[in-house]
Amino acid sequence: HYSFFPDRPRWPRGRNQLTYAFQPENQLSDAVRGVFSRAFERWSEVTPLTFTETTSFSRADLRIGFFSGDHGDGEPFDGVLGTLAHAFAPPVGRFHLDGEENWVIDGDFMGSSPMSAIDLESVAVHEIGHLLGLGHSSVEDAIMYPTISSGTRKVELANDDVMGIQELY
Ligand code: TQI
Ligand code: ZN
Ligand code: ZN
């Protein structure tokens, strides 16, 4: 079953049009931006929310960046596997990914070790759930279930994810 963060934080009513931006230093490819765009779409399809990419990082509601190791928020990344990414609950909107993972973009390995390949879109859909206010789910099929195996692709929201997000929005 789905869960929320303590005190149930959510993006306020009347603020359904959220913007997102990428850390300018990251210089991401169109393929990577496409992955995030599709991940946001999964959630906009089942909520009144819309997500639009903007170039103004400082003004965006949701701020996405790839970092390695200590990146200044007290939650350092740890290299290959372990922590893959983290996202903060509303109204913080920060979504950080570990730049040292062997990310898979549209089925293509970006890293050196296919043994530890992680599908970027699967992680993005999960972390966006956190950005919007969902905690973890006990339902194994759910996007918000707290485990994913290397080499797995899981991008379709389960009923449990939809019920959770529709209770919030
Ligand atoms: N990052 C954890 C996660 O996003 C961070 C975390 C731990 C967390 N406990 C939390 C976030 C409680 C919010 C609330 O779950 S992770 C997965 C999954 C991670 C894990 O790098 O371990 C995914 C990132 F679910 F597959 F295990 C993405 Cl999809
Ligand atoms: Zn961080
Ligand atoms: Zn999680």
PDB file of N, CA and C in Angstrom, residues 70-107:
ATOM      1  N   ASP A  70      30.086  13.891  -2.477  1.00  0.00           N
ATOM      2  CA  ASP A  70      29.531  14.961  -1.644  1.00  0.00           C
ATOM      3  C   ASP A  70      29.153  16.129  -2.531  1.00  0.00           C
ATOM      4  N   HIS A  71      27.895  16.536  -2.494  1.00  0.00           N
ATOM      5  CA  HIS A  71      27.479  17.646  -3.357  1.00  0.00           C
ATOM      6  C   HIS A  71      26.751  18.717  -2.546  1.00  0.00           C
ATOM      7  N   GLY A  72      27.042  18.761  -1.246  1.00  0.00           N
ATOM      8  CA  GLY A  72      26.640  19.918  -0.469  1.00  0.00           C
ATOM      9  C   GLY A  72      25.296  19.854   0.236  1.00  0.00           C
ATOM     10  N   ASP A  73      24.571  18.733   0.177  1.00  0.00           N
ATOM     11  CA  ASP A  73      23.291  18.699   0.891  1.00  0.00           C
ATOM     12  C   ASP A  73      23.292  17.694   2.042  1.00  0.00           C
ATOM     13  N   GLY A  74      24.473  17.238   2.433  1.00  0.00           N
ATOM     14  CA  GLY A  74      24.557  16.332   3.572  1.00  0.00           C
ATOM     15  C   GLY A  74      24.189  14.899   3.248  1.00  0.00           C
ATOM     16  N   GLU A  75      23.866  14.623   1.985  1.00  0.00           N
ATOM     17  CA  GLU A  75      23.557  13.253   1.588  1.00  0.00           C
ATOM     18  C   GLU A  75      24.418  12.864   0.394  1.00  0.00           C
ATOM     19  N   PRO A  76      25.709  12.601   0.664  1.00  0.00           N
ATOM     20  CA  PRO A  76      26.654  12.327  -0.426  1.00  0.00           C
ATOM     21  C   PRO A  76      26.289  11.063  -1.201  1.00  0.00           C
ATOM     22  N   PHE A  77      26.598  11.049  -2.482  1.00  0.00           N
ATOM     23  CA  PHE A  77      26.444   9.828  -3.264  1.00  0.00           C
ATOM     24  C   PHE A  77      27.656   8.934  -3.053  1.00  0.00           C
ATOM     25  N   ASP A  78      27.484   7.650  -3.429  1.00  0.00           N
ATOM     26  CA  ASP A  78      28.419   6.616  -2.994  1.00  0.00           C
ATOM     27  C   ASP A  78      29.020   5.818  -4.144  1.00  0.00           C
ATOM     28  N   GLY A  79      29.073   6.393  -5.346  1.00  0.00           N
ATOM     29  CA  GLY A  79      29.640   5.642  -6.473  1.00  0.00           C
ATOM     30  C   GLY A  79      28.647   4.616  -6.992  1.00  0.00           C
ATOM     31  N   VAL A  80      29.162   3.639  -7.730  1.00  0.00           N
ATOM     32  CA  VAL A  80      28.296   2.677  -8.423  1.00  0.00           C
ATOM     33  C   VAL A  80      27.394   1.907  -7.441  1.00  0.00           C
ATOM     34  N   LEU A  81      26.117   1.835  -7.771  1.00  0.00           N
ATOM     35  CA  LEU A  81      25.055   1.195  -6.976  1.00  0.00           C
ATOM     36  C   LEU A  81      24.929   1.845  -5.593  1.00  0.00           C
ATOM     37  N   GLY A  82      24.384   1.127  -4.613  1.00  0.00           N
ATOM     38  CA  GLY A  82      24.034   1.795  -3.357  1.00  0.00           C
ATOM     39  C   GLY A  82      22.952   2.817  -3.636  1.00  0.00           C
ATOM     40  N   THR A  83      23.160   4.037  -3.201  1.00  0.00           N
ATOM     41  CA  THR A  83      22.174   5.086  -3.487  1.00  0.00           C
ATOM     42  C   THR A  83      22.308   5.514  -4.946  1.00  0.00           C
ATOM     43  N   LEU A  84      21.182   5.537  -5.626  1.00  0.00           N
ATOM     44  CA  LEU A  84      21.158   5.886  -7.053  1.00  0.00           C
ATOM     45  C   LEU A  84      20.751   7.338  -7.255  1.00  0.00           C
ATOM     46  N   ALA A  85      19.868   7.788  -6.384  1.00  0.00           N
ATOM     47  CA  ALA A  85      19.267   9.111  -6.548  1.00  0.00           C
ATOM     48  C   ALA A  85      18.531   9.441  -5.263  1.00  0.00           C
ATOM     49  N   HIS A  86      18.224  10.703  -5.051  1.00  0.00           N
ATOM     50  CA  HIS A  86      17.291  11.057  -3.978  1.00  0.00           C
ATOM     51  C   HIS A  86      16.504  12.294  -4.388  1.00  0.00           C
ATOM     52  N   ALA A  87      15.322  12.379  -3.827  1.00  0.00           N
ATOM     53  CA  ALA A  87      14.460  13.517  -4.133  1.00  0.00           C
ATOM     54  C   ALA A  87      13.828  13.956  -2.827  1.00  0.00           C
ATOM     55  N   PHE A  88      13.597  15.252  -2.703  1.00  0.00           N
ATOM     56  CA  PHE A  88      13.054  15.804  -1.473  1.00  0.00           C
ATOM     57  C   PHE A  88      11.563  16.068  -1.660  1.00  0.00           C
ATOM     58  N   ALA A  89      10.838  15.939  -0.582  1.00  0.00           N
ATOM     59  CA  ALA A  89       9.376  16.116  -0.626  1.00  0.00           C
ATOM     60  C   ALA A  89       9.027  17.584  -0.876  1.00  0.00           C
ATOM     61  N   PRO A  90       7.779  17.865  -1.315  1.00  0.00           N
ATOM     62  CA  PRO A  90       7.344  19.252  -1.471  1.00  0.00           C
ATOM     63  C   PRO A  90       7.524  20.006  -0.154  1.00  0.00           C
ATOM     64  N   PRO A  91       7.840  21.307  -0.158  1.00  0.00           N
ATOM     65  CA  PRO A  91       7.969  22.151  -1.347  1.00  0.00           C
ATOM     66  C   PRO A  91       9.428  22.326  -1.801  1.00  0.00           C
ATOM     67  N   VAL A  92      10.297  21.366  -1.484  1.00  0.00           N
ATOM     68  CA  VAL A  92      11.726  21.535  -1.797  1.00  0.00           C
ATOM     69  C   VAL A  92      11.990  21.327  -3.289  1.00  0.00           C
ATOM     70  N   GLY A  93      11.530  20.193  -3.815  1.00  0.00           N
ATOM     71  CA  GLY A  93      11.632  20.011  -5.263  1.00  0.00           C
ATOM     72  C   GLY A  93      13.004  19.688  -5.812  1.00  0.00           C
ATOM     73  N   ARG A  94      13.938  19.289  -4.963  1.00  0.00           N
ATOM     74  CA  ARG A  94      15.264  18.926  -5.491  1.00  0.00           C
ATOM     75  C   ARG A  94      15.324  17.443  -5.808  1.00  0.00           C
ATOM     76  N   PHE A  95      15.878  17.129  -6.962  1.00  0.00           N
ATOM     77  CA  PHE A  95      15.978  15.751  -7.453  1.00  0.00           C
ATOM     78  C   PHE A  95      17.400  15.551  -7.953  1.00  0.00           C
ATOM     79  N   HIS A  96      18.180  14.770  -7.177  1.00  0.00           N
ATOM     80  CA  HIS A  96      19.587  14.557  -7.494  1.00  0.00           C
ATOM     81  C   HIS A  96      19.819  13.117  -7.911  1.00  0.00           C
ATOM     82  N   LEU A  97      20.674  12.937  -8.909  1.00  0.00           N
ATOM     83  CA  LEU A  97      21.016  11.588  -9.364  1.00  0.00           C
ATOM     84  C   LEU A  97      22.523  11.395  -9.241  1.00  0.00           C
ATOM     85  N   ASP A  98      22.916  10.154  -8.935  1.00  0.00           N
ATOM     86  CA  ASP A  98      24.333   9.838  -8.786  1.00  0.00           C
ATOM     87  C   ASP A  98      24.967   9.727 -10.176  1.00  0.00           C
ATOM     88  N   GLY A  99      25.836  10.675 -10.488  1.00  0.00           N
ATOM     89  CA  GLY A  99      26.480  10.714 -11.805  1.00  0.00           C
ATOM     90  C   GLY A  99      27.408   9.542 -12.057  1.00  0.00           C
ATOM     91  N   GLU A 100      27.707   8.770 -11.018  1.00  0.00           N
ATOM     92  CA  GLU A 100      28.627   7.628 -11.206  1.00  0.00           C
ATOM     93  C   GLU A 100      27.909   6.324 -11.531  1.00  0.00           C
ATOM     94  N   GLU A 101      26.589   6.354 -11.553  1.00  0.00           N
ATOM     95  CA  GLU A 101      25.882   5.119 -11.939  1.00  0.00           C
ATOM     96  C   GLU A 101      26.059   4.860 -13.437  1.00  0.00           C
ATOM     97  N   ASN A 102      25.922   3.596 -13.802  1.00  0.00           N
ATOM     98  CA  ASN A 102      25.948   3.214 -15.216  1.00  0.00           C
ATOM     99  C   ASN A 102      24.513   3.294 -15.730  1.00  0.00           C
ATOM    100  N   TRP A 103      24.114   4.510 -16.020  1.00  0.00           N
ATOM    101  CA  TRP A 103      22.724   4.752 -16.394  1.00  0.00           C
ATOM    102  C   TRP A 103      22.410   4.182 -17.765  1.00  0.00           C
ATOM    103  N   VAL A 104      21.232   3.610 -17.887  1.00  0.00           N
ATOM    104  CA  VAL A 104      20.733   3.128 -19.174  1.00  0.00           C
ATOM    105  C   VAL A 104      19.714   4.142 -19.682  1.00  0.00           C
ATOM    106  N   ILE A 105      19.979   4.666 -20.872  1.00  0.00           N
ATOM    107  CA  ILE A 105      19.111   5.666 -21.491  1.00  0.00           C
ATOM    108  C   ILE A 105      18.481   5.026 -22.725  1.00  0.00           C
ATOM    109  N   ASP A 106      17.176   4.874 -22.738  1.00  0.00           N
ATOM    110  CA  ASP A 106      16.495   4.260 -23.879  1.00  0.00           C
ATOM    111  C   ASP A 106      17.139   2.928 -24.276  1.00  0.00           C
ATOM    112  N   GLY A 107      17.516   2.145 -23.285  1.00  0.00           N
ATOM    113  CA  GLY A 107      18.093   0.841 -23.575  1.00  0.00           C
ATOM    114  C   GLY A 107      19.577   0.844 -23.874  1.00  0.00           C
TER     115      GLY A 107
END
